[in-house]
Amino acid sequence: MPLDLTASAADITRAICDIPSESGSEAHLADLIEESIRGLHHLEVIREGNTIVARTNLGRAQRVAIAGHIDTVPINGNVPTRDVEVDGVPMIWGRGTVDMKAGVAVQLKLAAELVEPAVDITWMWYDNEEVEAARNGLKLLAESRPDLFRADFAILGEPSNGEVEGGCNGTLRAVVRTTGVRAHSARAWIGENAIHRAAPILARLAEYRPREIAVDGLDYREGLNAVRISGGIAGNVIPDLCEVEVNYRFAPSRSAAAAEAHVRNVFVGFDVEITDVAEGARPGLDAPIAQEFVAAVGATPKPKYGWTDVARFSALGIPAVNYGPGDPHLAHHDEERVPIVQITATEDGLRSWLRGA
């Protein structure tokens, strides 16, 4: 049964959050989205895998791309959704409410409603955002159908507390390795302990002082952190391998190549393998259409500290911002919840601008 896109954006949020769509398992939700919009005569609908594009073709002077990912991180007892109050504020609680199905719900409602927008709109709903970049549905779509990315401005419905967050930090993952020699732990002096050799890696991370960098008027905070450590094969064996996975969040003024060089410099003397990297995006707020949007929704732009797919549009020369309901601090949190008032305010702000942009 298709989604009811005449319902409130809050009700659509509840409906799509109650449909599990962990990364790699988005097909059912993608099917429902396609079924719900396929019959809307003002939209041309294209599907590539579990990514769905719906666009108007009204011959407007400008085109805006509005995108949102339909996958979530793993569920941990936080589906189905429920209504809660926090400090007297009504909220919808559950996985995906913040990251980022409330934003997707707003987009779906407006896609159905806005038959005659002031600009042409390309709506994009895509899969596999929460996993490695190689699987990202928007990345794959850009490679297979670059024509669908023609736009003057782009908006990602990522959680931003209903404010405008410009650009995004880049992200890099690396594995820093140490090696040793296996031996029986009762005769440890025969071997060389790879885990002990990782101590300088952890010391460098503990001593590292991240930078705060101004980029086009917004201050981005960097970060370099260990996110995983592994080593050892048994309780009585001296380990011969230890791996520390690190994540570097770098300001959009730094290229991926410069970020890699920086990480290698921090861990000079160690074996470093770069396993994943995605460029950041400059704010893009100097474009007139971006300034018009910010003024229309009454926002004070802030930096986006996390990585988002605004970077994909930025790489194509399209200025892009994040604008969606939900507190980014609660993204992926087991107590993920979104204020209903933010869903409504984001919907109203986006609708008003698209009608009169």
mmCIF file of N, CA, C and O in Angstrom, residues 236-292:
data_model
loop_
_atom_site.group_PDB
_atom_site.id
_atom_site.type_symbol
_atom_site.label_atom_id
_atom_site.label_comp_id
_atom_site.label_asym_id
_atom_site.label_seq_id
_atom_site.Cartn_x
_atom_site.Cartn_y
_atom_site.Cartn_z
ATOM 1 N N ASN A 236 46.534 -16.730 25.430
ATOM 2 C CA ASN A 236 47.867 -17.155 25.847
ATOM 3 C C ASN A 236 48.911 -16.993 24.737
ATOM 4 O O ASN A 236 49.920 -17.689 24.709
ATOM 5 N N VAL A 237 48.609 -16.067 23.809
ATOM 6 C CA VAL A 237 49.517 -15.839 22.674
ATOM 7 C C VAL A 237 49.890 -14.360 22.612
ATOM 8 O O VAL A 237 49.014 -13.487 22.664
ATOM 9 N N ILE A 238 51.182 -14.082 22.520
ATOM 10 C CA ILE A 238 51.641 -12.714 22.300
ATOM 11 C C ILE A 238 51.232 -12.299 20.891
ATOM 12 O O ILE A 238 51.578 -12.996 19.915
ATOM 13 N N PRO A 239 50.480 -11.200 20.732
ATOM 14 C CA PRO A 239 49.966 -10.821 19.401
ATOM 15 C C PRO A 239 51.064 -10.306 18.474
ATOM 16 O O PRO A 239 51.965 -9.584 18.904
ATOM 17 N N ASP A 240 50.937 -10.683 17.219
ATOM 18 C CA ASP A 240 51.905 -10.221 16.211
ATOM 19 C C ASP A 240 51.330 -9.131 15.308
ATOM 20 O O ASP A 240 51.994 -8.684 14.380
ATOM 21 N N LEU A 241 50.080 -8.705 15.551
ATOM 22 C CA LEU A 241 49.471 -7.652 14.750
ATOM 23 C C LEU A 241 48.499 -6.857 15.606
ATOM 24 O O LEU A 241 47.718 -7.432 16.374
ATOM 25 N N CYS A 242 48.537 -5.546 15.471
ATOM 26 C CA CYS A 242 47.550 -4.665 16.107
ATOM 27 C C CYS A 242 47.155 -3.603 15.091
ATOM 28 O O CYS A 242 48.017 -3.041 14.394
ATOM 29 N N GLU A 243 45.866 -3.335 15.005
ATOM 30 C CA GLU A 243 45.357 -2.334 14.073
ATOM 31 C C GLU A 243 44.519 -1.306 14.823
ATOM 32 O O GLU A 243 43.607 -1.668 15.567
ATOM 33 N N VAL A 244 44.840 -0.050 14.611
ATOM 34 C CA VAL A 244 44.067 1.051 15.184
ATOM 35 C C VAL A 244 43.406 1.794 14.024
ATOM 36 O O VAL A 244 44.094 2.323 13.144
ATOM 37 N N GLU A 245 42.073 1.796 14.007
ATOM 38 C CA GLU A 245 41.355 2.546 12.973
ATOM 39 C C GLU A 245 41.126 3.961 13.470
ATOM 40 O O GLU A 245 40.653 4.164 14.602
ATOM 41 N N VAL A 246 41.477 4.938 12.656
ATOM 42 C CA VAL A 246 41.301 6.335 13.028
ATOM 43 C C VAL A 246 40.390 7.032 12.024
ATOM 44 O O VAL A 246 40.326 6.645 10.851
ATOM 45 N N ASN A 247 39.671 8.016 12.511
ATOM 46 C CA ASN A 247 38.792 8.815 11.670
ATOM 47 C C ASN A 247 39.219 10.273 11.780
ATOM 48 O O ASN A 247 39.304 10.819 12.874
ATOM 49 N N TYR A 248 39.491 10.872 10.623
ATOM 50 C CA TYR A 248 39.905 12.273 10.571
ATOM 51 C C TYR A 248 38.801 13.074 9.913
ATOM 52 O O TYR A 248 38.397 12.797 8.774
ATOM 53 N N ARG A 249 38.266 14.064 10.631
ATOM 54 C CA ARG A 249 37.287 14.999 10.096
ATOM 55 C C ARG A 249 38.032 16.296 9.795
ATOM 56 O O ARG A 249 38.573 16.925 10.708
ATOM 57 N N PHE A 250 38.072 16.676 8.519
ATOM 58 C CA PHE A 250 38.900 17.811 8.128
ATOM 59 C C PHE A 250 38.078 18.906 7.467
ATOM 60 O O PHE A 250 37.067 18.656 6.818
ATOM 61 N N ALA A 251 38.529 20.138 7.676
ATOM 62 C CA ALA A 251 37.817 21.314 7.179
ATOM 63 C C ALA A 251 37.755 21.297 5.654
ATOM 64 O O ALA A 251 38.647 20.765 4.984
ATOM 65 N N PRO A 252 36.693 21.883 5.084
ATOM 66 C CA PRO A 252 36.539 21.847 3.629
ATOM 67 C C PRO A 252 37.572 22.664 2.863
ATOM 68 O O PRO A 252 37.605 22.608 1.632
ATOM 69 N N SER A 253 38.423 23.397 3.557
ATOM 70 C CA SER A 253 39.518 24.093 2.885
ATOM 71 C C SER A 253 40.662 23.142 2.550
ATOM 72 O O SER A 253 41.570 23.501 1.792
ATOM 73 N N ARG A 254 40.623 21.938 3.106
ATOM 74 C CA ARG A 254 41.691 20.965 2.898
ATOM 75 C C ARG A 254 41.224 19.898 1.905
ATOM 76 O O ARG A 254 40.108 19.376 2.027
ATOM 77 N N SER A 255 42.055 19.573 0.931
ATOM 78 C CA SER A 255 41.713 18.538 -0.047
ATOM 79 C C SER A 255 41.902 17.154 0.565
ATOM 80 O O SER A 255 42.553 16.990 1.607
ATOM 81 N N ALA A 256 41.352 16.150 -0.098
ATOM 82 C CA ALA A 256 41.532 14.775 0.367
ATOM 83 C C ALA A 256 43.007 14.392 0.375
ATOM 84 O O ALA A 256 43.482 13.712 1.288
ATOM 85 N N ALA A 257 43.748 14.840 -0.651
ATOM 86 C CA ALA A 257 45.178 14.527 -0.711
ATOM 87 C C ALA A 257 45.922 15.174 0.458
ATOM 88 O O ALA A 257 46.810 14.560 1.072
ATOM 89 N N ALA A 258 45.563 16.415 0.780
ATOM 90 C CA ALA A 258 46.206 17.096 1.906
ATOM 91 C C ALA A 258 45.829 16.431 3.229
ATOM 92 O O ALA A 258 46.655 16.332 4.147
ATOM 93 N N ALA A 259 44.581 15.962 3.337
ATOM 94 C CA ALA A 259 44.151 15.263 4.546
ATOM 95 C C ALA A 259 44.935 13.967 4.726
ATOM 96 O O ALA A 259 45.372 13.637 5.841
ATOM 97 N N GLU A 260 45.122 13.238 3.650
ATOM 98 C CA GLU A 260 45.904 12.001 3.716
ATOM 99 C C GLU A 260 47.341 12.296 4.145
ATOM 100 O O GLU A 260 47.906 11.603 5.002
ATOM 101 N N ALA A 261 47.926 13.327 3.554
ATOM 102 C CA ALA A 261 49.304 13.685 3.907
ATOM 103 C C ALA A 261 49.405 14.053 5.385
ATOM 104 O O ALA A 261 50.387 13.699 6.062
ATOM 105 N N HIS A 262 48.387 14.756 5.890
ATOM 106 C CA HIS A 262 48.393 15.152 7.300
ATOM 107 C C HIS A 262 48.351 13.926 8.213
ATOM 108 O O HIS A 262 49.107 13.836 9.184
ATOM 109 N N VAL A 263 47.474 12.973 7.903
ATOM 110 C CA VAL A 263 47.363 11.760 8.730
ATOM 111 C C VAL A 263 48.656 10.963 8.680
ATOM 112 O O VAL A 263 49.145 10.467 9.707
ATOM 113 N N ARG A 264 49.235 10.838 7.517
ATOM 114 C CA ARG A 264 50.497 10.098 7.413
ATOM 115 C C ARG A 264 51.602 10.793 8.199
ATOM 116 O O ARG A 264 52.477 10.136 8.791
ATOM 117 N N ASN A 265 51.567 12.111 8.224
ATOM 118 C CA ASN A 265 52.569 12.856 8.980
ATOM 119 C C ASN A 265 52.396 12.657 10.490
ATOM 120 O O ASN A 265 53.380 12.515 11.224
ATOM 121 N N VAL A 266 51.136 12.637 10.942
ATOM 122 C CA VAL A 266 50.878 12.408 12.366
ATOM 123 C C VAL A 266 51.414 11.045 12.798
ATOM 124 O O VAL A 266 51.967 10.895 13.893
ATOM 125 N N PHE A 267 51.279 10.060 11.919
ATOM 126 C CA PHE A 267 51.672 8.696 12.270
ATOM 127 C C PHE A 267 52.942 8.258 11.538
ATOM 128 O O PHE A 267 53.093 7.076 11.203
ATOM 129 N N VAL A 268 53.795 9.205 11.294
ATOM 130 C CA VAL A 268 55.055 8.877 10.620
ATOM 131 C C VAL A 268 55.790 7.799 11.411
ATOM 132 O O VAL A 268 55.810 7.796 12.642
ATOM 133 N N GLY A 269 56.353 6.843 10.689
ATOM 134 C CA GLY A 269 57.040 5.719 11.321
ATOM 135 C C GLY A 269 56.179 4.483 11.454
ATOM 136 O O GLY A 269 56.690 3.405 11.786
ATOM 137 N N PHE A 270 54.858 4.627 11.176
ATOM 138 C CA PHE A 270 53.944 3.493 11.254
ATOM 139 C C PHE A 270 53.387 3.158 9.866
ATOM 140 O O PHE A 270 53.367 4.005 8.962
ATOM 141 N N ASP A 271 52.919 1.925 9.749
ATOM 142 C CA ASP A 271 52.245 1.490 8.521
ATOM 143 C C ASP A 271 50.837 2.073 8.525
ATOM 144 O O ASP A 271 50.038 1.760 9.418
ATOM 145 N N VAL A 272 50.529 2.924 7.556
ATOM 146 C CA VAL A 272 49.223 3.601 7.485
ATOM 147 C C VAL A 272 48.547 3.225 6.166
ATOM 148 O O VAL A 272 49.120 3.418 5.089
ATOM 149 N N GLU A 273 47.327 2.703 6.262
ATOM 150 C CA GLU A 273 46.528 2.401 5.067
ATOM 151 C C GLU A 273 45.275 3.261 5.086
ATOM 152 O O GLU A 273 44.492 3.214 6.031
ATOM 153 N N ILE A 274 45.074 4.075 4.048
ATOM 154 C CA ILE A 274 43.860 4.874 3.912
ATOM 155 C C ILE A 274 42.773 3.961 3.355
ATOM 156 O O ILE A 274 42.911 3.390 2.271
ATOM 157 N N THR A 275 41.672 3.814 4.098
ATOM 158 C CA THR A 275 40.630 2.879 3.691
ATOM 159 C C THR A 275 39.400 3.564 3.098
ATOM 160 O O THR A 275 38.624 2.932 2.386
ATOM 161 N N ASP A 276 39.206 4.848 3.397
ATOM 162 C CA ASP A 276 38.028 5.547 2.868
ATOM 163 C C ASP A 276 38.255 7.048 3.032
ATOM 164 O O ASP A 276 38.810 7.483 4.044
ATOM 165 N N VAL A 277 37.856 7.809 2.022
ATOM 166 C CA VAL A 277 37.991 9.264 2.124
ATOM 167 C C VAL A 277 36.905 9.930 1.286
ATOM 168 O O VAL A 277 36.531 9.430 0.218
ATOM 169 N N ALA A 278 36.360 11.000 1.811
ATOM 170 C CA ALA A 278 35.359 11.788 1.080
ATOM 171 C C ALA A 278 35.666 13.261 1.296
ATOM 172 O O ALA A 278 35.835 13.702 2.437
ATOM 173 N N GLU A 279 35.732 13.996 0.210
ATOM 174 C CA GLU A 279 36.016 15.433 0.286
ATOM 175 C C GLU A 279 34.916 16.170 1.038
ATOM 176 O O GLU A 279 33.750 15.763 1.035
ATOM 177 N N GLY A 280 35.290 17.273 1.672
ATOM 178 C CA GLY A 280 34.300 18.154 2.272
ATOM 179 C C GLY A 280 33.714 19.085 1.226
ATOM 180 O O GLY A 280 33.953 18.940 0.025
ATOM 181 N N ALA A 281 32.929 20.052 1.699
ATOM 182 C CA ALA A 281 32.313 21.021 0.784
ATOM 183 C C ALA A 281 32.372 22.406 1.419
ATOM 184 O O ALA A 281 32.026 22.579 2.590
ATOM 185 N N ARG A 282 32.805 23.372 0.650
ATOM 186 C CA ARG A 282 32.790 24.753 1.125
ATOM 187 C C ARG A 282 31.329 25.209 1.284
ATOM 188 O O ARG A 282 30.424 24.628 0.670
ATOM 189 N N PRO A 283 31.084 26.230 2.095
ATOM 190 C CA PRO A 283 29.697 26.612 2.392
ATOM 191 C C PRO A 283 28.834 26.934 1.182
ATOM 192 O O PRO A 283 27.644 26.630 1.168
ATOM 193 N N GLY A 284 29.398 27.565 0.161
ATOM 194 C CA GLY A 284 28.607 27.882 -1.028
ATOM 195 C C GLY A 284 27.570 28.959 -0.815
ATOM 196 O O GLY A 284 26.634 29.113 -1.615
ATOM 197 N N LEU A 285 27.721 29.738 0.258
ATOM 198 C CA LEU A 285 26.703 30.724 0.596
ATOM 199 C C LEU A 285 26.870 32.046 -0.137
ATOM 200 O O LEU A 285 26.082 32.972 0.068
ATOM 201 N N ASP A 286 27.887 32.133 -0.978
ATOM 202 C CA ASP A 286 28.079 33.369 -1.736
ATOM 203 C C ASP A 286 27.213 33.396 -2.997
ATOM 204 O O ASP A 286 27.064 34.436 -3.628
ATOM 205 N N ALA A 287 26.630 32.258 -3.374
ATOM 206 C CA ALA A 287 25.756 32.220 -4.552
ATOM 207 C C ALA A 287 24.465 32.988 -4.253
ATOM 208 O O ALA A 287 23.866 32.806 -3.188
ATOM 209 N N PRO A 288 24.008 33.832 -5.165
ATOM 210 C CA PRO A 288 22.783 34.609 -4.916
ATOM 211 C C PRO A 288 21.578 33.753 -4.541
ATOM 212 O O PRO A 288 20.812 34.117 -3.641
ATOM 213 N N ILE A 289 21.408 32.598 -5.199
ATOM 214 C CA ILE A 289 20.244 31.766 -4.890
ATOM 215 C C ILE A 289 20.344 31.207 -3.478
ATOM 216 O O ILE A 289 19.334 31.061 -2.769
ATOM 217 N N ALA A 290 21.570 30.922 -3.011
ATOM 218 C CA ALA A 290 21.759 30.455 -1.642
ATOM 219 C C ALA A 290 21.429 31.556 -0.644
ATOM 220 O O ALA A 290 20.782 31.309 0.386
ATOM 221 N N GLN A 291 21.843 32.769 -0.957
ATOM 222 C CA GLN A 291 21.547 33.895 -0.072
ATOM 223 C C GLN A 291 20.041 34.156 -0.001
ATOM 224 O O GLN A 291 19.499 34.475 1.062
ATOM 225 N N GLU A 292 19.369 34.008 -1.133
ATOM 226 C CA GLU A 292 17.913 34.178 -1.154
ATOM 227 C C GLU A 292 17.232 33.128 -0.278
ATOM 228 O O GLU A 292 16.285 33.436 0.455
#
